[in-house]
mmCIF file of C-alpha atoms in Angstrom:
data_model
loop_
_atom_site.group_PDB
_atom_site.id
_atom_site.type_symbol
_atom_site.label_atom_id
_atom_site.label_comp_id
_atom_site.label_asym_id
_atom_site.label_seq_id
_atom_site.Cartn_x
_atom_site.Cartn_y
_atom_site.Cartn_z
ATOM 1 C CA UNK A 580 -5.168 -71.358 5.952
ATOM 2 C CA UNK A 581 -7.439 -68.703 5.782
ATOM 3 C CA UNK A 582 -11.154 -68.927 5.942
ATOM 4 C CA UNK A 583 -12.590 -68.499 3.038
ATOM 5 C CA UNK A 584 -16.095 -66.723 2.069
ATOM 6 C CA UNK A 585 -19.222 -68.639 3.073
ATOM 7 C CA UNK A 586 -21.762 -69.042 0.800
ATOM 8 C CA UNK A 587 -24.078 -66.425 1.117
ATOM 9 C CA UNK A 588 -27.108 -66.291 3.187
ATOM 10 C CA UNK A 589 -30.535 -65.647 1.449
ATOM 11 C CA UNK A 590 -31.129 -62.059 1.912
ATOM 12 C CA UNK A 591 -28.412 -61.116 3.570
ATOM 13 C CA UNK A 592 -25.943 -58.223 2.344
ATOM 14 C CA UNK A 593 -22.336 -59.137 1.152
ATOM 15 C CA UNK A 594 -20.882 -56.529 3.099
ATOM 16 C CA UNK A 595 -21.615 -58.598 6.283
ATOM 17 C CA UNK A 596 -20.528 -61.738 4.840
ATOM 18 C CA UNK A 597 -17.151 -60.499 4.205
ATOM 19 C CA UNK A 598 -17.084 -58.504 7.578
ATOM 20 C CA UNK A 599 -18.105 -62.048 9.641
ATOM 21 C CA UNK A 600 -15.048 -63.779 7.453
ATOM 22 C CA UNK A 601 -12.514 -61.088 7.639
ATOM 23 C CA UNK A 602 -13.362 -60.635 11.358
ATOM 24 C CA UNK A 603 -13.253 -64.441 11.847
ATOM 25 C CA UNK A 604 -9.706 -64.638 10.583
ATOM 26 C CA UNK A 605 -8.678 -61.205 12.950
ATOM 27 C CA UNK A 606 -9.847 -63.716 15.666
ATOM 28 C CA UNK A 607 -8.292 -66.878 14.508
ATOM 29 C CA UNK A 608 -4.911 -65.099 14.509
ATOM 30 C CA UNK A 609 -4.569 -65.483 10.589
ATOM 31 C CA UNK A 610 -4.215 -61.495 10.586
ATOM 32 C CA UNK A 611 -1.543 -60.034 13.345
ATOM 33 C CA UNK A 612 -2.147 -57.015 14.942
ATOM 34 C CA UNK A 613 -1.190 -54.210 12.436
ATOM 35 C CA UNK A 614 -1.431 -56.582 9.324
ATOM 36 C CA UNK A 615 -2.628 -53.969 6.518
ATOM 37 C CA UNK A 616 -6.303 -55.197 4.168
ATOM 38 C CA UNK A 617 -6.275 -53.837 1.368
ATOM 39 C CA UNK A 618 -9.571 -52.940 -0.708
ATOM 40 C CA UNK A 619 -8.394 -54.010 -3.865
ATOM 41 C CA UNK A 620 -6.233 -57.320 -2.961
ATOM 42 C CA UNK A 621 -9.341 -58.177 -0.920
ATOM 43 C CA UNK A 622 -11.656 -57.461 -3.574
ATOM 44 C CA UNK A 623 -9.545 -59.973 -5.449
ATOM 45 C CA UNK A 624 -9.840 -62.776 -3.116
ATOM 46 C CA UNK A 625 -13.679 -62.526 -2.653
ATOM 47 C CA UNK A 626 -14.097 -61.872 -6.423
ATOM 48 C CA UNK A 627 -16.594 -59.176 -5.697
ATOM 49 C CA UNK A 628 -16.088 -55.115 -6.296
ATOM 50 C CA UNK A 629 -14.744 -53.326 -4.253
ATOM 51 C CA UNK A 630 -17.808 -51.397 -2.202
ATOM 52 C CA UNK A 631 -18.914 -54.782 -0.329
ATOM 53 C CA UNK A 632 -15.077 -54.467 0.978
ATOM 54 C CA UNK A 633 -14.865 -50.918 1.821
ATOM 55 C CA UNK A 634 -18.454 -51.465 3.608
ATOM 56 C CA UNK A 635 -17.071 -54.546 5.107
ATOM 57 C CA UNK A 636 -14.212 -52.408 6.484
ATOM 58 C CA UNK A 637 -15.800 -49.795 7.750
ATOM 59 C CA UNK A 638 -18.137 -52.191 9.520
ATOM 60 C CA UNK A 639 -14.734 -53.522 11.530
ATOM 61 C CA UNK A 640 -13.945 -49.808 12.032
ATOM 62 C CA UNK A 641 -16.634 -49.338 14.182
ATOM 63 C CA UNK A 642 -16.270 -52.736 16.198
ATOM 64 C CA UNK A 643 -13.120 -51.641 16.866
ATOM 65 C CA UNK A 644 -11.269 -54.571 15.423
ATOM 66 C CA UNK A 645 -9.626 -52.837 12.590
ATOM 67 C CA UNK A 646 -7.967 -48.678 12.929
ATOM 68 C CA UNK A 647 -8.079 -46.199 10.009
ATOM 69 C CA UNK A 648 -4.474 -45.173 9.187
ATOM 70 C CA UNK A 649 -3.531 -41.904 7.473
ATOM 71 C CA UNK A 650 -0.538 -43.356 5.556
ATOM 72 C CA UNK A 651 -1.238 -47.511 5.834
ATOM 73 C CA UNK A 652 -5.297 -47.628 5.370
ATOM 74 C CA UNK A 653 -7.066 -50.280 7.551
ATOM 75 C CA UNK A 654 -4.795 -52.306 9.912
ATOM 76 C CA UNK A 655 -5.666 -54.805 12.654
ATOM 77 C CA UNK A 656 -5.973 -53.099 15.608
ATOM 78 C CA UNK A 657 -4.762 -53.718 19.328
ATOM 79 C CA UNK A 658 -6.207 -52.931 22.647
ATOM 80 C CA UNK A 659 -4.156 -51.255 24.999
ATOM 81 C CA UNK A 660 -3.685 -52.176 28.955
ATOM 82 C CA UNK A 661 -6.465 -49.185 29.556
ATOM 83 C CA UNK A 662 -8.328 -50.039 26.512
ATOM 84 C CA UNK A 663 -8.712 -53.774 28.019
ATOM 85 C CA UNK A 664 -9.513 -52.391 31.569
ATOM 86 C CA UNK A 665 -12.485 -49.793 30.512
ATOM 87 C CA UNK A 666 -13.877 -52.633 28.188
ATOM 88 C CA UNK A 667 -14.322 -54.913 31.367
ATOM 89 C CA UNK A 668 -15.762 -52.065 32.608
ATOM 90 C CA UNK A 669 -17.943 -51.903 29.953
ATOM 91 C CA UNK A 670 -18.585 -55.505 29.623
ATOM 92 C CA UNK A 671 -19.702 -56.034 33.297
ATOM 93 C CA UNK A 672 -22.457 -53.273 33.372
ATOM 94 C CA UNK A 673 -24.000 -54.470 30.373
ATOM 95 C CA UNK A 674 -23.564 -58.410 30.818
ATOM 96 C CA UNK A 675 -24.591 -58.333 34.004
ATOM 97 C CA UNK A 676 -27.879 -56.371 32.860
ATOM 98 C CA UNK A 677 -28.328 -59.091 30.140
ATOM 99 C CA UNK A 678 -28.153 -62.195 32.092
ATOM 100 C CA UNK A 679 -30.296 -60.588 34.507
ATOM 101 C CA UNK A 680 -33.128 -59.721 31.626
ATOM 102 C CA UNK A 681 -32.424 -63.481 30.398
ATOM 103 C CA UNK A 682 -33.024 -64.634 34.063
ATOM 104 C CA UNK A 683 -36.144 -63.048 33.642
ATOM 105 C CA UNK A 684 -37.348 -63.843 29.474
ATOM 106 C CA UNK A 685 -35.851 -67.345 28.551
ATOM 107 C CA UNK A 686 -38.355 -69.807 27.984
ATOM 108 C CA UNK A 687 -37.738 -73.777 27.643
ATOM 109 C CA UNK A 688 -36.543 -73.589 23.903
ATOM 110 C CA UNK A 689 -34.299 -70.747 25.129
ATOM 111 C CA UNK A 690 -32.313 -72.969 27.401
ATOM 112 C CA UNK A 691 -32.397 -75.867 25.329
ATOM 113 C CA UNK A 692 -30.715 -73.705 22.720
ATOM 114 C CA UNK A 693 -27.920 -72.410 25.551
ATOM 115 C CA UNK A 694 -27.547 -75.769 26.003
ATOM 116 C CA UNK A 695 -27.468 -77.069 22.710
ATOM 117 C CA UNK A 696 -24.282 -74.114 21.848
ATOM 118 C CA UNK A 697 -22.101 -75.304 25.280
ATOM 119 C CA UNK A 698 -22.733 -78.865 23.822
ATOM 120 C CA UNK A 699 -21.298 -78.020 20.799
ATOM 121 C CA UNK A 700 -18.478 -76.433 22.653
ATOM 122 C CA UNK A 701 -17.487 -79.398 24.631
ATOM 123 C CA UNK A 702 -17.571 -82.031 21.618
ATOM 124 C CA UNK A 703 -15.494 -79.136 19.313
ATOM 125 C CA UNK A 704 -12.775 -79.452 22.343
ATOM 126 C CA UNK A 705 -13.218 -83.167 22.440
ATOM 127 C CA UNK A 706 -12.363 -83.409 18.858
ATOM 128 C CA UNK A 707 -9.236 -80.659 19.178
ATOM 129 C CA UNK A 708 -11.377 -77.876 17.125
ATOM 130 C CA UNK A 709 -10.052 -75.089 19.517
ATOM 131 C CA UNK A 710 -11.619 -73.031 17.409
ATOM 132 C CA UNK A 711 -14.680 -74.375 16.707
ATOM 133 C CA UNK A 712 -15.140 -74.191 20.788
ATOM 134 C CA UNK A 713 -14.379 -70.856 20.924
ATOM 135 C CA UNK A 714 -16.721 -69.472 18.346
ATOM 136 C CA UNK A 715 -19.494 -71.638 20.329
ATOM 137 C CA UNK A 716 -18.494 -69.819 23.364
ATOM 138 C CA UNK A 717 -18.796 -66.583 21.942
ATOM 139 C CA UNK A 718 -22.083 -67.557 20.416
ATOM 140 C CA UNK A 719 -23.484 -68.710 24.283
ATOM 141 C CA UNK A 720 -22.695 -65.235 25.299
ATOM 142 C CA UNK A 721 -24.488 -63.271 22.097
ATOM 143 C CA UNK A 722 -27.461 -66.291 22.367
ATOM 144 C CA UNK A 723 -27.558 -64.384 26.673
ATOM 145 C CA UNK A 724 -27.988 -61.280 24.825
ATOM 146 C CA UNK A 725 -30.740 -62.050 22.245
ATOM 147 C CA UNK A 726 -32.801 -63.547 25.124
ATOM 148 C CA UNK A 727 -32.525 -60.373 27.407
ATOM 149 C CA UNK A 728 -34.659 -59.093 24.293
ATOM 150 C CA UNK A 729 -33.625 -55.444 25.241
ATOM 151 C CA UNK A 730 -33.167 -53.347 21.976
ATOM 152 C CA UNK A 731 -31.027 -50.273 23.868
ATOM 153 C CA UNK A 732 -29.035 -52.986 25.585
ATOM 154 C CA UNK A 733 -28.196 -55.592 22.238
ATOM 155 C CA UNK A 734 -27.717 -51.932 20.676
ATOM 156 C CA UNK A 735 -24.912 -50.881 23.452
ATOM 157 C CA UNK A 736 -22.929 -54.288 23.000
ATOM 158 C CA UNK A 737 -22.957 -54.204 19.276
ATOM 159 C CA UNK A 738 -20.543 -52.349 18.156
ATOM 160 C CA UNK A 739 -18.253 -53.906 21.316
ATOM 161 C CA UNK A 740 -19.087 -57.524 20.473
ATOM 162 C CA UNK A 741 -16.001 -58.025 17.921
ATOM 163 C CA UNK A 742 -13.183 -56.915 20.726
ATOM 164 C CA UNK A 743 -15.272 -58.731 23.697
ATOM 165 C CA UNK A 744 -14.969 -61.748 21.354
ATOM 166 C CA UNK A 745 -11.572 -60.913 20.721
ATOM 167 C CA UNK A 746 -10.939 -61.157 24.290
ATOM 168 C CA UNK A 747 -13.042 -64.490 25.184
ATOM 169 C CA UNK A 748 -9.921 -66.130 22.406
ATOM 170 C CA UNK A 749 -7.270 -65.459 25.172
ATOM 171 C CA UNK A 750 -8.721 -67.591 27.549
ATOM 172 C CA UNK A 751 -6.560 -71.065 27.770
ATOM 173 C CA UNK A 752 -8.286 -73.615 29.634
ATOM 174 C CA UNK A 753 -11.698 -73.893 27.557
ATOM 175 C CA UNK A 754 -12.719 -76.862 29.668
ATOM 176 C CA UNK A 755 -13.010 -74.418 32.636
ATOM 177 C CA UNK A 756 -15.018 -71.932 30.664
ATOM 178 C CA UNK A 757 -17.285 -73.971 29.168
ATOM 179 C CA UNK A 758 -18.131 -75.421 33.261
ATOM 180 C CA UNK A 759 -18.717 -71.679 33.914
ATOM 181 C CA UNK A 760 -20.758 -71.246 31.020
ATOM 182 C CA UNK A 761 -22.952 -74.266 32.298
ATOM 183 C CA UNK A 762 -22.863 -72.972 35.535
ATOM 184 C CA UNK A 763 -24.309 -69.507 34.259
ATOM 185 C CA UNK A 764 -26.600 -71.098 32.428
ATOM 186 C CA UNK A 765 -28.198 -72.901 35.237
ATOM 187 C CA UNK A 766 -28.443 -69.654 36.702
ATOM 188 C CA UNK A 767 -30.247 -68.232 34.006
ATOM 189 C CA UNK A 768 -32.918 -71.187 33.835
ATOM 190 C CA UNK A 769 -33.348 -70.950 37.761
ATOM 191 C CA UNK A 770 -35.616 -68.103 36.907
ATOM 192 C CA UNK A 771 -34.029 -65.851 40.139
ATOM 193 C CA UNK A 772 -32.466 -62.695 38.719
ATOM 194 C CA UNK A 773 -30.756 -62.021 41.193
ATOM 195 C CA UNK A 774 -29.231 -65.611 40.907
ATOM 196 C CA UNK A 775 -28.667 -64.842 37.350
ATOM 197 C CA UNK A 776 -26.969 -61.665 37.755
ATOM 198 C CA UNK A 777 -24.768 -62.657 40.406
ATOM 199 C CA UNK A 778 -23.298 -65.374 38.537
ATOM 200 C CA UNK A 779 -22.484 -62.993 35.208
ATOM 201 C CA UNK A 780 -20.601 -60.987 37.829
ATOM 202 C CA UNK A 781 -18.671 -63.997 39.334
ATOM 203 C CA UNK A 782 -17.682 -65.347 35.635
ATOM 204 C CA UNK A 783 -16.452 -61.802 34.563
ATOM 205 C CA UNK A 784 -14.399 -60.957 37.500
ATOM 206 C CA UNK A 785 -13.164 -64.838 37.600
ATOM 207 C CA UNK A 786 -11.517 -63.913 34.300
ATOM 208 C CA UNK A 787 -10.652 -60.410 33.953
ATOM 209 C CA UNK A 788 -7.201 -61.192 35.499
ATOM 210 C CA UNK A 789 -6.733 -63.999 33.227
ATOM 211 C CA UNK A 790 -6.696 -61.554 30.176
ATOM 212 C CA UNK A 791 -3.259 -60.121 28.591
ATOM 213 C CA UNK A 792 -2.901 -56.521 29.908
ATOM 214 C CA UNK A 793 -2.445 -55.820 25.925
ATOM 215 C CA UNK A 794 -3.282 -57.520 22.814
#
């Protein structure tokens, strides 16, 4: 079953509402790759107009986790075997940089929130929510990214955040990669940078090969 809208936030625009659902259910699996959204079926759903939709579309445009077709409109998109390589690329360069910064800026509250996510992630996979755990994983690694409090860098992995998340869903043995997590974490609240940036390289190589060449 689909996920359906949340209620809105106070303040916040519809258009990212429906973009957090709709990309929510691209990562779930409840949309294939090369499923077709349609504006106006959509708009009928959410019972909203349909600008909030287009806006919410072109918002997954840019993350990469829909394509604009000439002839079919938006569509799920799929990463390629190169496509998955150069975003590793990607993804270690600017990781590594964050968990280094965090090394450097988390303070107490900080780790007791890192903490507080990979708790959340083991009790979800206690409890079977597979997918509950892996939206707390992704969260640990955005949380890493917020506390680097680097506006260029949280600028850079923006618009790559939806097909990194995308990836972290192909992982199989959560259990594993919520004891890396933790083990990055303590990294992080050692205070060493260097400690903290070697251990972001370690958990991204550990799992690049883990990774379908295509998705």
């Amino acid at each position: 079953m689909a996920q359906p809208l949340p209620e809105p936030q106070r303040g916040r625009p519809l258009r990212e509402e429906i973009r957090d659902t709709l990309r929510t259910r691209v990562f779930e699996g409840h949309y294939a790759v090369g499923t077709r959204l349609v504006e106006r079926d959509l708009a009928a759903e959410f019972n909203v107009s349909r600008l909030p939709i287009r806006e919410a579309l072109r918002m997954l445009q840019q993350e990469g986790v829909l394509a604009e077709r000439a002839t079919r409109g938006s569509v799920v998109a799929g990463l390629s075997e190169r496509e998955v390589e150069d975003l590793f690329d990607v993804r270690a360069s600017l990781e590594v940089l964050a968990c280094r910064r965090a090394t450097e800026r988390a303070t107490p509250e900080d780790i007791a929130t890192l903490e507080s996510i990979l708790d959340r992630a083991s009790d979800a996979l206690a409890r079977g929510s597979i997918n509950e755990a892996h939206r707390a994983n992704s969260e640990f690694h955005d949380e890493v990214t917020r506390i680097a409090d680097n506006g260029f860098l949280k600028a850079a992995l923006e618009p790559l955040q939806g097909r990194m998340h995308w990836l972290f869903r192909h992982v199989t043995d959560l259990s594993e990669l919520i004891q890396e997590h933790r083990e990055l974490l303590a990294a992080i609240a050692s205070g060493d940078p260097e400690r903290g940036a070697e251990q972001s390289v370690h958990h991204i190589d550990k799992y690049k090969d883990q990774y379908p060449h295509t998705i």
